[in-house]
Coordinates of C-alpha atoms in Angstrom, one line a residue:
X688 CA -82.1 -11.8 127.1
X689 CA -79.4 -13.7 128.9
X690 CA -81.3 -16.9 129.7
X691 CA -82.3 -16.9 125.9
X692 CA -78.5 -16.5 124.7
X693 CA -77.3 -18.9 127.2
X694 CA -79.9 -21.5 126.1
X695 CA -79.5 -20.8 122.2
X696 CA -75.8 -19.6 121.8
X697 CA -72.6 -21.7 121.7
X698 CA -70.4 -18.9 123.3
X699 CA -72.7 -15.9 124.3
X700 CA -70.9 -12.6 124.6
X701 CA -72.6 -9.5 126.3
X702 CA -72.1 -6.2 124.9
X703 CA -72.6 -4.2 128.0
X704 CA -73.0 -0.8 126.4
X705 CA -75.9 -1.8 124.4
X706 CA -77.3 -5.0 126.0
X707 CA -77.0 -7.3 123.1
X708 CA -76.1 -10.7 123.4
X709 CA -74.1 -12.1 120.3
X710 CA -72.3 -15.1 119.3
X711 CA -69.9 -15.2 116.1
X712 CA -70.7 -18.6 114.5
X713 CA -68.4 -18.1 111.5
X714 CA -65.3 -16.0 110.9
X715 CA -64.9 -13.8 107.9
X716 CA -63.4 -15.6 104.6
X717 CA -62.4 -12.2 103.1
X718 CA -61.2 -9.6 105.4
X719 CA -60.5 -6.9 102.7
X720 CA -63.3 -4.7 103.4
X721 CA -62.2 -1.6 105.5
X722 CA -64.8 0.5 107.4
X723 CA -64.1 4.2 106.8
X724 CA -65.2 7.7 107.1
X725 CA -66.2 10.0 104.3
X726 CA -64.6 13.6 103.9
X727 CA -67.0 15.1 106.3
X728 CA -66.1 12.5 109.3
X729 CA -69.3 10.5 108.8
X730 CA -69.4 6.7 108.7
X731 CA -69.8 5.2 105.1
X732 CA -72.6 3.0 105.2
X733 CA -71.7 -0.2 103.3
X734 CA -74.1 -2.1 101.1
X735 CA -74.4 -5.6 102.2
X736 CA -75.8 -9.0 100.6
X737 CA -76.9 -11.2 103.3
X738 CA -78.9 -14.2 104.1
X739 CA -80.8 -13.6 107.4
X740 CA -83.7 -14.1 109.4
X741 CA -85.3 -12.4 112.5
X742 CA -87.6 -13.8 115.0
X743 CA -89.4 -12.9 118.0
X744 CA -88.1 -14.6 121.3
X745 CA -91.0 -17.1 121.1
X746 CA -90.1 -18.4 117.6
X747 CA -92.3 -16.2 115.4
X748 CA -90.3 -15.3 112.3
X749 CA -90.7 -11.8 111.4
X750 CA -88.3 -11.5 108.3
X751 CA -86.2 -13.7 106.4
X752 CA -84.3 -13.4 103.0
X753 CA -85.5 -17.0 102.4
X754 CA -89.1 -15.5 102.3
X755 CA -88.1 -12.7 100.2
X756 CA -86.3 -14.9 97.5
X757 CA -88.0 -18.0 96.1
X758 CA -84.4 -19.3 95.0
X759 CA -82.8 -18.7 98.6
X760 CA -80.6 -15.9 97.1
X761 CA -79.4 -13.2 99.5
X762 CA -81.0 -10.0 100.0
X763 CA -79.1 -6.8 99.5
X764 CA -79.6 -3.6 101.9
X765 CA -77.8 -0.3 102.3
X766 CA -76.9 -0.8 106.0
X767 CA -78.3 2.4 107.0
X768 CA -81.8 1.2 105.9
X769 CA -81.5 -1.6 108.4
X770 CA -82.2 -1.5 112.5
X771 CA -79.6 0.2 114.9
X772 CA -79.0 -3.5 116.1
X773 CA -77.9 -4.5 112.6
X774 CA -75.5 -1.5 112.4
X775 CA -74.0 -2.2 115.7
X776 CA -73.5 -5.8 114.6
X777 CA -71.5 -4.9 111.4
X778 CA -69.6 -1.9 112.7
X779 CA -66.4 -2.6 114.8
X780 CA -66.1 -0.9 118.2
X781 CA -63.4 1.7 117.1
X782 CA -62.3 2.9 113.5
X783 CA -59.2 4.9 113.2
X784 CA -59.9 8.5 111.7
X785 CA -57.3 11.0 111.2
X786 CA -55.0 8.8 113.5
X787 CA -57.4 9.1 116.4
X788 CA -59.4 6.0 117.6
X789 CA -63.1 6.9 117.3
X790 CA -65.6 4.9 119.3
X791 CA -68.2 3.6 116.7
X792 CA -70.5 1.5 119.1
X793 CA -70.2 -1.9 117.2
X794 CA -70.2 -5.1 119.0
X795 CA -66.9 -6.6 117.6
X796 CA -63.2 -5.4 117.4
X797 CA -63.1 -5.6 113.5
X798 CA -66.6 -5.5 112.5
X799 CA -68.2 -8.1 110.2
X800 CA -66.8 -9.0 106.8
X801 CA -67.6 -11.2 104.0
X802 CA -68.4 -14.7 105.3
X803 CA -68.9 -13.6 108.8
X804 CA -71.8 -15.3 110.5
X805 CA -73.5 -13.7 113.6
X806 CA -76.6 -14.2 115.7
X807 CA -77.6 -11.8 118.5
X808 CA -80.7 -11.1 120.8
X809 CA -81.2 -7.4 121.1
X810 CA -83.3 -5.3 123.3
X811 CA -86.4 -3.5 122.1
X812 CA -84.8 0.1 121.8
X813 CA -82.3 -1.3 119.2
X814 CA -85.0 -2.6 117.1
X815 CA -88.7 -1.5 117.1
X816 CA -88.4 0.1 120.6
X817 CA -91.9 1.1 121.7
X818 CA -93.4 0.9 118.2
X819 CA -95.2 -2.0 117.0
X820 CA -95.6 -3.4 113.3
X821 CA -97.9 -5.8 111.7
X822 CA -95.5 -8.8 113.1
X823 CA -93.8 -7.3 116.0
X824 CA -95.5 -6.1 119.4
X825 CA -94.1 -2.9 120.8
X826 CA -91.0 -3.4 123.3
X827 CA -90.2 -6.7 121.8
X828 CA -86.6 -8.1 122.0
X829 CA -85.4 -9.7 118.5
X830 CA -83.4 -12.7 117.7
X831 CA -81.5 -12.2 114.5
X832 CA -78.9 -14.5 112.4
X833 CA -77.0 -12.8 109.5
X834 CA -74.7 -14.6 107.2
X835 CA -72.7 -11.8 105.0
X836 CA -72.3 -12.8 101.5
X837 CA -70.7 -9.7 100.3
X838 CA -70.0 -6.1 101.8
X839 CA -69.0 -2.9 99.5
X840 CA -69.2 0.7 99.4

């Protein structure tokens, strides 16, 4: 993963807790979204509209918003429906709850917001793990690019 990140990313960063290598390629254009908890202390999963693509490391494309939309429109997802790696990419490292910093496990300090663009390569446990799918062999690391068009509750 390190070799892939160093060969393909401008400024690769390793999140040592997860083993995910990432590169922020565009900073947010709107930072008004605030990640938060519900009254039970659980993270509120946002709905995100994104343009994205995900590949195996050999370049085989396994998913893309371009494939899913004839007009190159974004795809909309509830973040909880996406892989653990996507959730790590979106959420910040910590969120304050009842005046206590709670570790969330995200990759970045503030999380992703509208206008953010990230690319990351993830070890298989944060993607399909030991399972396989039609396009993904078991134990496959994945490369993803995500551009966030909107994020909301």
